[in-house]
Every structure is written in C-alpha cells, then in structure tokens.
Amino acid sequence: MSGLAPFGARLRRAMDERGPLCVGIDPHASLLAEWGLNDDVTGLERFSRTVVEAVADRVAVLKPQSAFFERFGSRGLAVLETSVAEARAAGALVVMDAKRGDIGSTMAAYAESFLHKDAPLFSDALTVSPYLGYGSLSPAVALARESGAGLFVLALTSNPEGGEVQHAVRADGRNVGATMLAHLSVENAGEEPLGSFGAVVGATLGDLSSYDLDINGPLLAPGIGAQGATPADLPGVFGAAVRNVVPNVSRGVLRHGPDAVALRDAAERFAEEIRHAVAAS
C-alpha cells in the first residue's frame, strides 16, 4: 500500500480548501511562442516551471497533458517528471492527462507508468479511455485502488466527434456514455466523502439532465474559458452533481503568462467565479 488516503478523499479536501479549479499545463508550440519561448526543451522547462511555481500552492489540481512533453522524447519526459514532483510537493493534486487505453498486460503497463507508487511519473489520477470496453480498464482500477490514486474515464467528452461513440445506443437502450457513468457508480459505491473513480464530462454540452451524473465520484469538466463555457454555466450543465465537478481551465489561465503574478491572478479569478457559481446553485 502507498500510505496515501484514497484519491477521492484527498480531492474532496483539496476542493473544499482551495476551490475546485483544475489548471491544465498544455505547452503546445503556439502557446510557447506567445510566451516568447522557443519550441524546444528549454522552452518547455521554463513554461512548466513557471506554471507550477505560480499556481501549485493554491489550486486544487494541476493537469499536465503528457503529449506536449512526450513530443520532446526522453528530455521532455524528464521535464514532466520534475513538474509532477514539484506540483505535488506544493500541495496540488496532479491528474495526468494521458488518456491511456488498451487491454491486458499493456493496460497494466500503462497503469504502472502513472499509478504505481514508485513510478517516476506517479500521479494522483490518470485519464483513461474505456473504448476497448470498460472491463479493459481493470488493471488500472486495481492499481489505483492499491496506490490511493484515481481515474478519470472518458464518458461524455466535449469534442464533437465523440458523439458517434458516446451517444451510440446499446441493445439495452442505454447509450455508451451513460453506460460508462453507470460503471463508475458501481466503482464508487459506499465511498465517503467521495469515490476515486471519476468521469470526464464536457462543460460545453448543455443540459445533461437526461444522464445520471451522481456517480459518487468527481466529474472532470473541460471546456471552461477558450472553448466557450463559463463558470456560471456549471449548475445548468451538471445540476445536483455540480459540487463534485472539477472544472478545467487551460488557455484561459495560461495565456496570461509568462508573468507569474498574472497567471496566479487569473487562476484565482476563475477559482472565485467557480466557487460562487457552485455556492449559488
């Protein structure tokens, strides 16, 4: 065992203490250029360190997108390792946005990369894709439980292409997205104060009242800011489950860099708007 409390309990505490905001760390080439940085490992390192130093001591969650580090090979992964370690040391929970999904021993190896307590890239939670069947995630579920980590399963994503899979209707009359939510409800049954197995549900999707979002787990909600959703939209989208929503903002905060104070101020503005929207619901 890792000695860590379950991810859901740690996340609930962080959200209550710091607010529910999740800030993405997405160092894509155009954003590096906006910061006046070169699209190389030096620029990547400067970008990531600046974000972590600016906000990791005050937001609940940081979510690095692994692809933007992987594209630089082993040196990029070294920067990612450092960013994860420094963010966690500053008190932020780290959700690794890697969207891994496979079967059997391969899924187990992906899980070990991010969820084993001794892994260099150990993160508090990992995004995963269930579209080889929810059961294919079993190795990640088991290791997350053992390590005190969590998962965020792609269920109702904000990209328009997702609908052709997630809205497909099964023989039992329930669509695929609702099926994933139902699986997560089972994983989280009886957990207090919050289960560790969450869903990714886009904040841009409008009224989701036809779905049972009460999975007793967190709902990672991309789409706030540059994608068009606002904190004020959250109660209308998530209804009674809004208290368990972890809204993700990436460009809406990151575009204020490289000034650390401006990054911090932007994160605090979003956090306050989200806190107000949730309290008013």
XYZ file of N, CA and C in Angstrom:
843
model
N 0.834 -1.208 0.000
C 0.000 0.000 0.000
C 0.867 1.255 0.000
N 0.344 2.332 -0.545
C 1.132 3.552 -0.704
C 1.170 4.399 0.555
N 0.219 4.191 1.465
C 0.110 5.071 2.613
C -0.725 6.301 2.336
N -1.099 6.532 1.091
C -1.942 7.671 0.745
C -3.394 7.367 1.058
N -4.109 8.374 1.520
C -5.555 8.254 1.593
C -6.108 8.116 0.179
N -7.289 7.533 0.003
C -7.854 7.396 -1.338
C -7.943 8.750 -2.056
N -7.768 8.714 -3.357
C -7.779 9.941 -4.153
C -9.056 10.745 -3.926
N -10.198 10.083 -3.895
C -11.456 10.814 -3.740
C -11.493 11.632 -2.465
N -10.990 11.058 -1.365
C -10.963 11.789 -0.094
C -9.994 12.959 -0.165
N -8.834 12.730 -0.785
C -7.850 13.813 -0.895
C -8.354 14.925 -1.815
N -9.063 14.532 -2.884
C -9.605 15.535 -3.796
C -10.698 16.352 -3.130
N -11.580 15.687 -2.382
C -12.653 16.416 -1.699
C -12.065 17.462 -0.751
N -11.031 17.068 -0.021
C -10.405 18.007 0.906
C -9.763 19.175 0.159
N -9.056 18.874 -0.935
C -8.407 19.940 -1.706
C -9.432 20.889 -2.300
N -10.538 20.360 -2.808
C -11.576 21.206 -3.393
C -12.217 22.096 -2.341
N -12.435 21.536 -1.152
C -13.054 22.318 -0.082
C -12.102 23.414 0.410
N -10.814 23.111 0.446
C -9.846 24.075 0.971
C -9.412 25.097 -0.060
N -9.240 24.677 -1.302
C -8.657 25.545 -2.330
C -9.643 25.951 -3.421
N -10.851 25.386 -3.397
C -11.760 25.558 -4.510
C -11.525 24.455 -5.532
N -12.488 24.217 -6.428
C -12.408 23.044 -7.300
C -11.650 23.232 -8.606
N -10.971 24.344 -8.800
C -10.346 24.606 -10.097
C -9.211 23.634 -10.405
N -9.197 23.179 -11.660
C -8.083 22.419 -12.222
C -7.456 23.259 -13.329
N -6.159 23.495 -13.253
C -5.449 24.244 -14.292
C -4.650 23.269 -15.146
N -4.867 23.318 -16.442
C -4.122 22.465 -17.351
C -2.731 23.019 -17.617
N -1.783 22.122 -17.816
C -0.441 22.516 -18.256
C -0.281 21.962 -19.664
N -0.522 22.825 -20.645
C -0.576 22.418 -22.053
C 0.439 23.211 -22.869
N 1.708 22.848 -22.816
C 2.742 23.639 -23.504
C 2.853 23.334 -24.996
N 1.781 23.656 -25.732
C 1.854 23.446 -27.176
C 2.634 24.573 -27.833
N 3.041 24.348 -29.063
C 4.002 25.241 -29.716
C 3.506 26.677 -29.783
N 2.224 26.881 -30.095
C 1.725 28.240 -30.246
C 1.737 28.993 -28.919
N 1.493 28.273 -27.822
C 1.497 28.931 -26.519
C 2.923 29.253 -26.074
N 3.851 28.364 -26.357
C 5.249 28.684 -26.083
C 5.650 29.955 -26.830
N 5.227 30.061 -28.084
C 5.554 31.256 -28.877
C 4.935 32.502 -28.270
N 3.689 32.402 -27.801
C 3.036 33.554 -27.174
C 3.804 34.013 -25.933
N 4.451 33.089 -25.266
C 5.243 33.427 -24.081
C 6.638 33.922 -24.448
N 6.962 33.923 -25.738
C 8.290 34.330 -26.156
C 9.342 33.254 -25.954
N 8.891 31.997 -25.909
C 9.796 30.878 -25.678
C 10.001 30.087 -26.959
N 11.155 29.461 -27.071
C 11.417 28.578 -28.193
C 10.668 27.262 -28.014
N 10.344 26.648 -29.147
C 9.660 25.359 -29.118
C 10.712 24.257 -28.969
N 11.298 24.200 -27.789
C 12.335 23.213 -27.504
C 12.271 22.851 -26.029
N 13.161 21.977 -25.590
C 13.104 21.507 -24.212
C 13.334 22.644 -23.218
N 14.182 23.589 -23.564
C 14.418 24.728 -22.673
C 13.147 25.543 -22.501
N 12.439 25.784 -23.615
C 11.170 26.498 -23.530
C 10.133 25.719 -22.746
N 10.078 24.422 -22.972
C 9.157 23.554 -22.254
C 9.405 23.625 -20.744
N 10.662 23.533 -20.370
C 11.009 23.555 -18.954
C 10.651 24.887 -18.311
N 10.945 25.978 -18.996
C 10.629 27.303 -18.460
C 9.113 27.465 -18.288
N 8.378 27.046 -19.293
C 6.918 27.159 -19.261
C 6.355 26.373 -18.074
N 6.740 25.112 -17.987
C 6.165 24.235 -16.965
C 6.528 24.700 -15.570
N 7.784 25.069 -15.366
C 8.210 25.520 -14.040
C 7.465 26.796 -13.643
N 7.265 27.695 -14.603
C 6.567 28.943 -14.295
C 5.137 28.672 -13.844
N 4.433 27.779 -14.552
C 3.056 27.463 -14.179
C 3.007 26.834 -12.797
N 3.868 25.868 -12.562
C 3.869 25.184 -11.271
C 4.182 26.157 -10.144
N 5.200 26.972 -10.313
C 5.569 27.918 -9.256
C 4.478 28.954 -9.017
N 3.734 29.307 -10.063
C 2.706 30.342 -9.928
C 1.462 29.842 -9.205
N 1.043 28.595 -9.470
C -0.296 28.210 -9.005
C -0.369 26.923 -8.193
N 0.693 26.125 -8.141
C 0.575 24.811 -7.494
C 0.316 24.901 -6.000
N 0.620 26.030 -5.392
C 0.390 26.158 -3.954
C -0.995 26.702 -3.624
N -1.839 26.868 -4.651
C -3.148 27.475 -4.374
C -4.313 26.821 -5.097
N -4.091 26.082 -6.194
C -5.209 25.419 -6.865
C -5.300 23.970 -6.397
N -6.482 23.382 -6.543
C -6.674 22.005 -6.100
C -5.939 21.012 -6.987
N -5.981 21.261 -8.295
C -5.499 20.261 -9.247
C -4.706 20.925 -10.359
N -3.609 20.291 -10.749
C -2.904 20.624 -11.983
C -2.982 19.411 -12.908
N -3.171 19.680 -14.196
C -3.382 18.592 -15.162
C -2.430 18.747 -16.353
N -1.223 18.188 -16.257
C -0.333 18.233 -17.416
C -0.831 17.315 -18.520
N -0.765 17.804 -19.760
C -1.093 16.985 -20.925
C 0.211 16.336 -21.402
N 0.295 15.026 -21.220
C 1.563 14.335 -21.436
C 2.057 14.431 -22.876
N 1.167 14.551 -23.839
C 1.589 14.570 -25.246
C 2.532 15.725 -25.546
N 2.305 16.858 -24.892
C 3.128 18.029 -25.173
C 4.535 17.895 -24.592
N 4.710 16.961 -23.674
C 6.034 16.651 -23.139
C 6.669 15.500 -23.910
N 5.866 14.511 -24.255
C 6.363 13.337 -24.966
C 6.973 13.697 -26.319
N 6.478 14.748 -26.950
C 6.972 15.077 -28.288
C 8.446 15.473 -28.283
N 9.006 15.768 -27.097
C 10.428 16.082 -26.993
C 11.261 14.877 -26.552
N 10.646 13.686 -26.526
C 11.380 12.490 -26.179
C 11.749 12.424 -24.709
N 12.885 11.746 -24.434
C 13.250 11.488 -23.037
C 13.479 12.776 -22.258
N 13.993 13.809 -22.899
C 14.229 15.073 -22.185
C 12.905 15.742 -21.824
N 11.917 15.611 -22.688
C 10.601 16.137 -22.361
C 9.962 15.387 -21.203
N 10.131 14.059 -21.182
C 9.589 13.277 -20.077
C 10.287 13.624 -18.766
N 11.569 13.952 -18.838
C 12.272 14.380 -17.625
C 11.672 15.672 -17.079
N 11.315 16.595 -17.965
C 10.649 17.826 -17.529
C 9.299 17.498 -16.897
N 8.578 16.556 -17.493
C 7.279 16.165 -16.945
C 7.447 15.563 -15.553
N 8.434 14.698 -15.372
C 8.686 14.114 -14.057
C 8.908 15.206 -13.013
N 9.735 16.169 -13.358
C 10.027 17.254 -12.424
C 8.776 18.070 -12.121
N 8.002 18.361 -13.147
C 6.782 19.157 -12.961
C 5.796 18.455 -12.038
N 5.620 17.156 -12.244
C 4.710 16.386 -11.396
C 5.187 16.415 -9.946
N 6.464 16.139 -9.747
C 7.006 16.103 -8.383
C 6.883 17.455 -7.696
N 7.200 18.533 -8.407
C 7.162 19.855 -7.799
C 5.727 20.305 -7.528
N 4.804 19.967 -8.418
C 3.406 20.328 -8.192
C 2.854 19.621 -6.963
N 3.147 18.327 -6.834
C 2.650 17.578 -5.681
C 3.301 18.076 -4.392
N 4.589 18.431 -4.467
C 5.273 18.945 -3.278
C 4.664 20.255 -2.805
N 4.103 21.037 -3.734
C 3.482 22.314 -3.386
C 2.039 22.158 -2.924
N 1.527 20.935 -2.927
C 0.199 20.695 -2.387
C -0.901 20.477 -3.398
N -0.604 20.652 -4.698
C -1.610 20.397 -5.720
C -1.711 18.902 -5.993
N -2.901 18.431 -6.294
C -3.058 17.083 -6.815
C -2.772 17.123 -8.315
N -2.161 16.068 -8.827
C -1.810 16.021 -10.238
C -2.664 14.967 -10.942
N -3.407 15.400 -11.940
C -4.117 14.496 -12.838
C -3.314 14.428 -14.133
N -2.763 13.259 -14.435
C -2.013 13.099 -15.674
C -2.988 12.873 -16.822
N -2.982 13.803 -17.764
C -3.884 13.701 -18.903
C -3.162 12.949 -20.019
N -3.269 11.624 -19.974
C -2.603 10.780 -20.961
C -3.596 9.942 -21.762
N -4.833 9.829 -21.287
C -5.916 9.129 -21.988
C -5.486 7.756 -22.481
N -4.874 6.988 -21.591
C -4.412 5.658 -21.961
C -5.577 4.672 -22.014
N -5.467 3.712 -22.912
C -6.476 2.677 -23.019
C -5.964 1.522 -23.852
N -6.003 0.312 -23.304
C -5.564 -0.875 -24.027
C -6.089 -2.078 -23.266
N -5.545 -3.269 -23.553
C -6.043 -4.470 -22.909
C -4.911 -5.204 -22.208
N -5.284 -5.982 -21.210
C -4.387 -6.925 -20.586
C -3.100 -6.330 -20.052
N -1.983 -6.994 -20.405
C -0.689 -6.598 -19.868
C -0.280 -5.209 -20.326
N -0.758 -4.779 -21.506
C -0.417 -3.439 -21.978
C -1.104 -2.381 -21.131
N -2.368 -2.598 -20.798
C -3.060 -1.661 -19.924
C -2.413 -1.659 -18.546
N -1.974 -2.834 -18.092
C -1.301 -2.906 -16.800
C -0.012 -2.087 -16.820
N 0.724 -2.143 -17.937
C 1.968 -1.380 -18.030
C 1.702 0.114 -18.056
N 0.657 0.532 -18.770
C 0.284 1.949 -18.734
C -0.035 2.371 -17.301
N -0.790 1.537 -16.603
C -1.155 1.864 -15.223
C 0.092 1.987 -14.349
N 1.038 1.054 -14.521
C 2.255 1.104 -13.717
C 3.067 2.367 -13.997
N 2.974 2.899 -15.211
C 3.738 4.097 -15.562
C 3.293 5.317 -14.769
N 2.004 5.371 -14.445
C 1.457 6.583 -13.837
C 0.844 6.381 -12.453
N 0.530 5.142 -12.093
C -0.229 4.894 -10.873
C 0.520 4.064 -9.843
N 1.675 3.501 -10.210
C 2.458 2.763 -9.214
C 3.148 3.764 -8.298
N 3.119 3.490 -7.010
C 3.612 4.473 -6.043
C 5.087 4.809 -6.226
N 5.858 3.917 -6.845
C 7.286 4.161 -7.029
C 7.643 4.617 -8.440
N 6.659 4.832 -9.290
C 6.931 5.237 -10.669
C 7.405 6.687 -10.717
N 8.373 7.001 -11.581
C 8.834 8.389 -11.686
C 7.725 9.372 -12.040
N 6.695 8.900 -12.754
C 5.597 9.770 -13.161
C 4.333 9.528 -12.326
N 4.509 8.972 -11.112
C 3.332 8.721 -10.292
C 2.492 9.989 -10.147
N 1.218 9.853 -10.443
C 0.276 10.969 -10.381
C -0.898 10.581 -9.505
N -1.597 11.587 -9.015
C -2.733 11.308 -8.141
C -3.889 10.672 -8.894
N -3.987 10.957 -10.189
C -5.022 10.340 -11.014
C -4.568 10.368 -12.467
N -5.228 9.553 -13.269
C -4.889 9.385 -14.685
C -6.168 9.395 -15.504
N -6.161 10.103 -16.643
C -7.281 9.995 -17.573
C -7.107 8.743 -18.414
N -8.214 8.021 -18.625
C -8.176 6.762 -19.370
C -9.343 6.689 -20.349
N -9.126 5.924 -21.419
C -10.156 5.716 -22.438
C -10.739 4.314 -22.300
N -12.068 4.199 -22.169
C -12.686 2.888 -21.953
C -13.199 2.237 -23.234
N -12.788 2.736 -24.398
C -13.471 2.322 -25.617
C -12.920 1.061 -26.257
N -12.173 0.276 -25.451
C -11.953 -1.140 -25.742
C -12.805 -1.982 -24.791
N -13.803 -1.327 -24.211
C -14.659 -1.970 -23.221
C -14.252 -1.559 -21.830
N -15.231 -1.245 -20.993
C -14.898 -0.766 -19.651
C -14.033 -1.774 -18.902
N -14.293 -3.057 -19.110
C -13.518 -4.081 -18.418
C -12.040 -4.045 -18.733
N -11.658 -3.458 -19.878
C -10.233 -3.365 -20.228
C -9.473 -2.474 -19.251
N -10.181 -1.643 -18.499
C -9.539 -0.747 -17.530
C -9.241 -1.435 -16.200
N -9.591 -2.700 -16.061
C -9.463 -3.377 -14.768
C -8.068 -3.276 -14.150
N -6.960 -3.431 -14.926
C -5.644 -3.299 -14.306
C -5.411 -1.913 -13.711
N -5.908 -0.876 -14.386
C -5.746 0.479 -13.870
C -6.612 0.703 -12.639
N -7.823 0.174 -12.643
C -8.694 0.295 -11.473
C -8.042 -0.358 -10.264
N -7.512 -1.566 -10.459
C -6.918 -2.299 -9.341
C -5.695 -1.576 -8.783
N -4.819 -1.098 -9.667
C -3.610 -0.432 -9.185
C -3.933 0.914 -8.555
N -4.932 1.619 -9.100
C -5.339 2.888 -8.489
C -5.827 2.652 -7.063
N -6.625 1.620 -6.853
C -7.103 1.322 -5.501
C -5.929 1.025 -4.573
N -4.973 0.243 -5.055
C -3.836 -0.144 -4.237
C -2.964 1.056 -3.870
N -2.845 2.008 -4.807
C -1.918 3.127 -4.633
C -2.555 4.360 -4.013
N -3.851 4.356 -3.809
C -4.523 5.552 -3.319
C -4.713 6.592 -4.403
N -4.678 6.148 -5.663
C -4.825 7.052 -6.810
C -6.244 6.952 -7.365
N -6.493 7.683 -8.453
C -7.813 7.682 -9.062
C -7.731 7.626 -10.567
N -8.888 7.518 -11.188
C -9.004 7.543 -12.641
C -10.088 8.533 -13.037
N -9.914 9.124 -14.219
C -10.981 9.873 -14.866
C -11.234 9.204 -16.225
N -12.419 8.648 -16.358
C -12.785 7.851 -17.526
C -13.540 8.732 -18.524
N -13.114 8.713 -19.775
C -13.803 9.479 -20.808
C -15.234 8.966 -20.943
N -16.211 9.831 -20.692
C -17.613 9.414 -20.737
C -18.424 10.259 -21.716
N -18.460 11.572 -21.484
C -19.219 12.494 -22.339
C -18.297 13.671 -22.646
N -17.473 13.513 -23.648
C -16.427 14.494 -23.903
C -16.953 15.657 -24.732
N -16.202 16.761 -24.695
C -16.671 17.994 -25.315
C -16.381 18.064 -26.812
N -15.524 17.178 -27.339
C -15.226 17.230 -28.771
C -16.400 16.694 -29.570
N -16.763 17.338 -30.684
C -17.948 16.916 -31.440
C -17.850 15.511 -32.003
N -16.644 15.024 -32.266
C -16.503 13.680 -32.828
C -16.892 12.587 -31.832
N -16.831 12.942 -30.526
C -17.088 11.934 -29.505
C -18.482 11.358 -29.540
N -19.426 12.133 -30.069
C -20.815 11.698 -30.051
C -21.078 10.413 -30.797
N -20.314 10.147 -31.867
C -20.605 8.957 -32.660
C -20.349 7.662 -31.880
N -19.509 7.748 -30.861
C -19.281 6.593 -29.993
C -20.100 6.729 -28.711
N -20.006 7.878 -28.057
C -20.581 8.025 -26.730
C -22.102 8.088 -26.749
N -22.693 8.501 -27.861
C -24.152 8.558 -27.954
C -24.742 7.333 -28.636
N -23.890 6.406 -29.048
C -24.390 5.173 -29.663
C -25.221 4.396 -28.644
N -26.361 3.858 -29.093
C -27.298 3.195 -28.182
C -27.070 1.690 -28.204
N -26.926 1.145 -27.020
C -26.719 -0.292 -26.854
C -28.033 -1.064 -26.950
N -27.931 -2.368 -26.965
C -29.124 -3.203 -27.073
C -30.074 -2.997 -25.894
N -29.533 -2.597 -24.742
C -30.396 -2.396 -23.571
C -31.067 -1.024 -23.553
N -30.840 -0.225 -24.615
C -31.477 1.075 -24.723
C -30.695 2.213 -24.107
N -29.608 1.900 -23.430
C -28.785 2.927 -22.802
C -27.604 3.244 -23.702
N -27.248 4.539 -23.804
C -26.126 4.843 -24.689
C -24.794 4.581 -23.985
N -23.730 4.647 -24.777
C -22.416 4.254 -24.268
C -21.951 5.184 -23.153
N -22.159 6.495 -23.324
C -21.746 7.432 -22.284
C -22.428 7.140 -20.962
N -23.736 6.885 -20.989
C -24.468 6.561 -19.763
C -23.982 5.255 -19.161
N -23.583 4.316 -20.017
C -23.054 3.039 -19.529
C -21.768 3.254 -18.741
N -20.900 4.123 -19.239
C -19.654 4.402 -18.515
C -19.948 5.042 -17.153
N -20.890 5.947 -17.112
C -21.267 6.556 -15.838
C -21.797 5.508 -14.864
N -22.556 4.550 -15.375
C -23.103 3.509 -14.512
C -21.991 2.632 -13.946
N -21.011 2.291 -14.767
C -19.868 1.523 -14.268
C -19.169 2.274 -13.123
N -18.999 3.563 -13.288
C -18.304 4.353 -12.274
C -19.102 4.437 -10.980
N -20.408 4.481 -11.088
C -21.246 4.456 -9.877
C -20.983 3.196 -9.065
N -20.810 2.083 -9.764
C -20.522 0.824 -9.072
C -19.156 0.890 -8.397
N -18.155 1.426 -9.103
C -16.813 1.534 -8.524
C -16.816 2.368 -7.242
N -17.640 3.395 -7.203
C -17.626 4.359 -6.097
C -18.629 4.056 -4.997
N -19.372 2.970 -5.135
C -20.446 2.681 -4.182
C -19.909 2.599 -2.757
N -20.538 3.353 -1.870
C -20.206 3.307 -0.459
C -18.993 4.110 -0.048
N -18.303 4.743 -0.994
C -17.112 5.516 -0.648
C -17.501 6.868 -0.056
N -16.783 7.290 0.953
C -17.015 8.594 1.584
C -15.679 9.288 1.804
N -15.614 10.601 1.652
C -16.696 11.515 1.242
C -16.915 11.557 -0.266
N -16.037 10.904 -1.038
C -16.138 10.920 -2.494
C -15.353 9.746 -3.033
N -15.897 9.079 -4.038
C -15.175 7.991 -4.669
C -14.008 8.492 -5.498
N -13.125 7.571 -5.853
C -11.889 7.930 -6.553
C -11.959 7.748 -8.058
N -13.105 7.293 -8.567
C -13.205 6.975 -9.992
C -14.193 7.927 -10.659
N -13.628 8.883 -11.391
C -14.411 9.967 -11.952
C -14.642 9.814 -13.443
N -15.426 10.718 -13.971
C -15.734 10.759 -15.391
C -15.282 12.090 -15.970
N -14.919 12.064 -17.243
C -14.688 13.298 -17.989
C -15.996 13.648 -18.687
N -16.530 14.818 -18.343
C -17.820 15.275 -18.876
C -17.658 16.740 -19.274
N -17.837 17.050 -20.536
C -17.582 18.392 -21.035
C -18.527 19.436 -20.484
N -17.970 20.584 -20.119
C -18.786 21.688 -19.608
C -19.527 22.411 -20.725
N -19.217 22.078 -21.963
C -19.842 22.749 -23.109
C -21.067 22.005 -23.632
N -21.495 20.946 -22.968
C -22.511 20.048 -23.542
C -23.943 20.475 -23.283
N -24.144 21.524 -22.503
C -25.511 21.978 -22.251
C -26.211 21.099 -21.224
N -27.526 21.039 -21.316
C -28.337 20.329 -20.331
C -28.060 18.826 -20.389
N -27.565 18.280 -19.288
C -27.295 16.837 -19.216
C -28.242 16.145 -18.238
N -29.414 16.720 -18.055
C -30.341 16.188 -17.057
C -30.841 14.787 -17.402
N -30.679 14.359 -18.649
C -31.088 13.006 -19.020
C -30.083 11.951 -18.569
N -28.923 12.395 -18.071
C -27.894 11.478 -17.595
C -27.855 11.488 -16.072
N -27.530 10.349 -15.498
C -27.336 10.266 -14.055
C -25.872 10.552 -13.757
N -25.586 11.805 -13.423
C -24.216 12.230 -13.129
C -23.840 12.018 -11.674
N -24.760 11.521 -10.880
C -24.496 11.283 -9.466
C -23.785 9.940 -9.318
N -22.498 9.927 -9.645
C -21.719 8.689 -9.612
C -20.928 8.557 -8.316
N -21.162 9.442 -7.354
C -20.402 9.489 -6.100
C -18.901 9.587 -6.382
N -18.568 10.280 -7.450
C -17.178 10.495 -7.821
C -17.052 11.828 -8.536
N -15.825 12.266 -8.779
C -15.611 13.576 -9.385
C -15.889 13.581 -10.882
N -16.259 14.742 -11.370
C -16.532 14.957 -12.790
C -15.546 15.998 -13.311
N -14.571 15.562 -14.072
C -13.586 16.471 -14.650
C -14.214 17.128 -15.871
N -14.313 18.457 -15.841
C -15.109 19.187 -16.830
C -14.247 20.132 -17.645
N -13.737 19.671 -18.807
C -13.045 20.589 -19.708
C -14.033 21.505 -20.409
N -13.520 22.606 -20.937
C -14.368 23.486 -21.745
C -14.560 24.872 -21.196
N -14.099 25.130 -19.953
C -14.227 26.472 -19.379
C -13.172 27.377 -20.006
N -13.594 28.551 -20.419
C -12.635 29.509 -20.971
C -12.617 29.499 -22.479
N -11.509 29.096 -23.080
C -11.321 29.221 -24.525
C -12.340 28.426 -25.322
N -12.848 27.315 -24.772
C -13.826 26.509 -25.501
C -15.239 27.053 -25.396
N -15.444 28.080 -24.579
C -16.719 28.776 -24.613
C -17.596 28.665 -23.393
N -17.359 27.678 -22.520
C -18.175 27.578 -21.315
C -17.657 28.548 -20.256
N -18.535 28.933 -19.352
C -18.170 29.832 -18.257
C -18.501 29.167 -16.925
N -17.910 29.640 -15.845
C -18.285 29.086 -14.536
C -19.783 29.172 -14.266
N -20.421 30.225 -14.729
C -21.856 30.376 -14.488
C -22.683 29.293 -15.165
N -22.118 28.629 -16.188
C -22.840 27.572 -16.897
C -22.877 26.265 -16.112
N -21.996 26.099 -15.131
C -21.822 24.792 -14.496
C -23.095 24.247 -13.843
N -23.836 25.028 -13.064
C -25.042 24.453 -12.458
C -26.058 23.976 -13.489
N -26.193 24.700 -14.597
C -27.145 24.293 -15.618
C -26.752 23.010 -16.330
N -25.459 22.769 -16.450
C -24.972 21.563 -17.117
C -25.010 20.370 -16.170
N -24.553 20.562 -14.937
C -24.318 19.426 -14.046
C -25.378 19.240 -12.972
N -26.260 20.219 -12.800
C -27.357 20.059 -11.862
C -26.890 19.766 -10.454
N -27.517 18.782 -9.832
C -27.226 18.467 -8.434
C -25.819 17.916 -8.239
N -25.168 17.475 -9.305
C -23.810 16.924 -9.192
C -22.736 17.998 -9.244
N -23.132 19.277 -9.308
C -22.158 20.349 -9.538
C -21.114 20.432 -8.428
N -21.457 20.017 -7.219
C -20.480 20.105 -6.124
C -19.297 19.164 -6.343
N -19.479 18.166 -7.173
C -18.398 17.211 -7.434
C -17.672 17.484 -8.747
N -17.948 18.633 -9.351
C -17.324 18.986 -10.623
C -15.960 19.625 -10.387
N -14.986 19.197 -11.191
C -13.640 19.776 -11.187
C -13.458 20.471 -12.537
N -13.786 21.759 -12.630
C -13.712 22.453 -13.913
C -12.246 22.666 -14.318
N -11.950 22.330 -15.556
C -10.592 22.502 -16.058
C -10.495 23.758 -16.913
N -9.502 24.586 -16.613
C -9.194 25.765 -17.417
C -7.731 25.655 -17.834
N -7.481 25.783 -19.115
C -6.094 25.746 -19.591
C -5.723 27.104 -20.176
N -6.101 27.349 -21.416
C -5.684 28.591 -22.066
C -6.196 29.823 -21.328
N -7.368 29.744 -20.725
C -7.904 30.896 -20.012
C -6.982 31.406 -18.921
N -6.173 30.519 -18.350
C -5.161 30.912 -17.377
C -3.806 31.088 -18.048
N -3.416 30.115 -18.877
C -2.057 30.088 -19.427
C -1.745 31.271 -20.335
N -2.756 31.834 -20.971
C -2.491 32.961 -21.881
C -1.976 34.194 -21.143
N -2.063 34.198 -19.829
C -1.593 35.338 -19.047
C -0.098 35.250 -18.730
N 0.541 34.136 -19.087
C 1.974 34.017 -18.859
C 2.770 34.806 -19.881
N 4.074 34.918 -19.649
C 4.875 34.254 -18.623
C 4.925 34.967 -17.271
N 4.133 36.003 -17.092
C 4.128 36.736 -15.818
C 3.476 35.866 -14.744
N 4.234 35.451 -13.746
C 3.724 34.555 -12.716
C 2.585 35.182 -11.925
N 2.687 36.474 -11.669
C 1.624 37.154 -10.920
C 0.330 37.157 -11.720
N 0.432 37.399 -13.013
C -0.761 37.398 -13.863
C -1.378 36.005 -13.944
N -0.541 34.976 -14.017
C -1.050 33.603 -14.006
C -1.801 33.327 -12.711
N -1.200 33.719 -11.617
C -1.804 33.491 -10.295
C -3.134 34.235 -10.180
N -3.149 35.464 -10.631
C -4.379 36.257 -10.543
C -5.487 35.646 -11.400
N -5.134 35.186 -12.601
C -6.136 34.580 -13.479
C -6.710 33.322 -12.860
N -5.841 32.491 -12.278
C -6.321 31.274 -11.626
C -7.236 31.611 -10.456
N -6.874 32.601 -9.676
C -7.692 32.967 -8.528
C -9.043 33.542 -8.958
N -9.062 34.285 -10.081
C -10.349 34.801 -10.590
C -11.263 33.653 -11.004
N -10.718 32.703 -11.753
C -11.536 31.560 -12.159
C -12.010 30.772 -10.932
N -11.124 30.548 -9.985
C -11.488 29.787 -8.795
C -12.624 30.471 -8.037
N -12.566 31.794 -7.916
C -13.604 32.522 -7.203
C -14.930 32.482 -7.969
N -14.873 32.615 -9.296
C -16.097 32.541 -10.102
C -16.738 31.163 -9.995
N -15.916 30.128 -10.004
C -16.435 28.769 -9.882
C -17.034 28.554 -8.509
N -16.322 29.006 -7.476
C -16.820 28.864 -6.100
C -18.174 29.563 -5.940
N -18.305 30.740 -6.506
C -19.550 31.489 -6.426
C -20.670 30.765 -7.165
N -20.367 30.255 -8.378
C -21.388 29.573 -9.172
C -21.901 28.319 -8.457
N -20.978 27.565 -7.856
C -21.371 26.349 -7.152
C -22.184 26.695 -5.904
N -21.757 27.698 -5.156
C -22.464 28.084 -3.938
C -23.868 28.594 -4.228
N -24.038 29.221 -5.392
C -25.336 29.799 -5.741
C -26.304 28.788 -6.316
N -25.821 27.586 -6.607
C -26.671 26.592 -7.279
C -27.618 25.898 -6.284
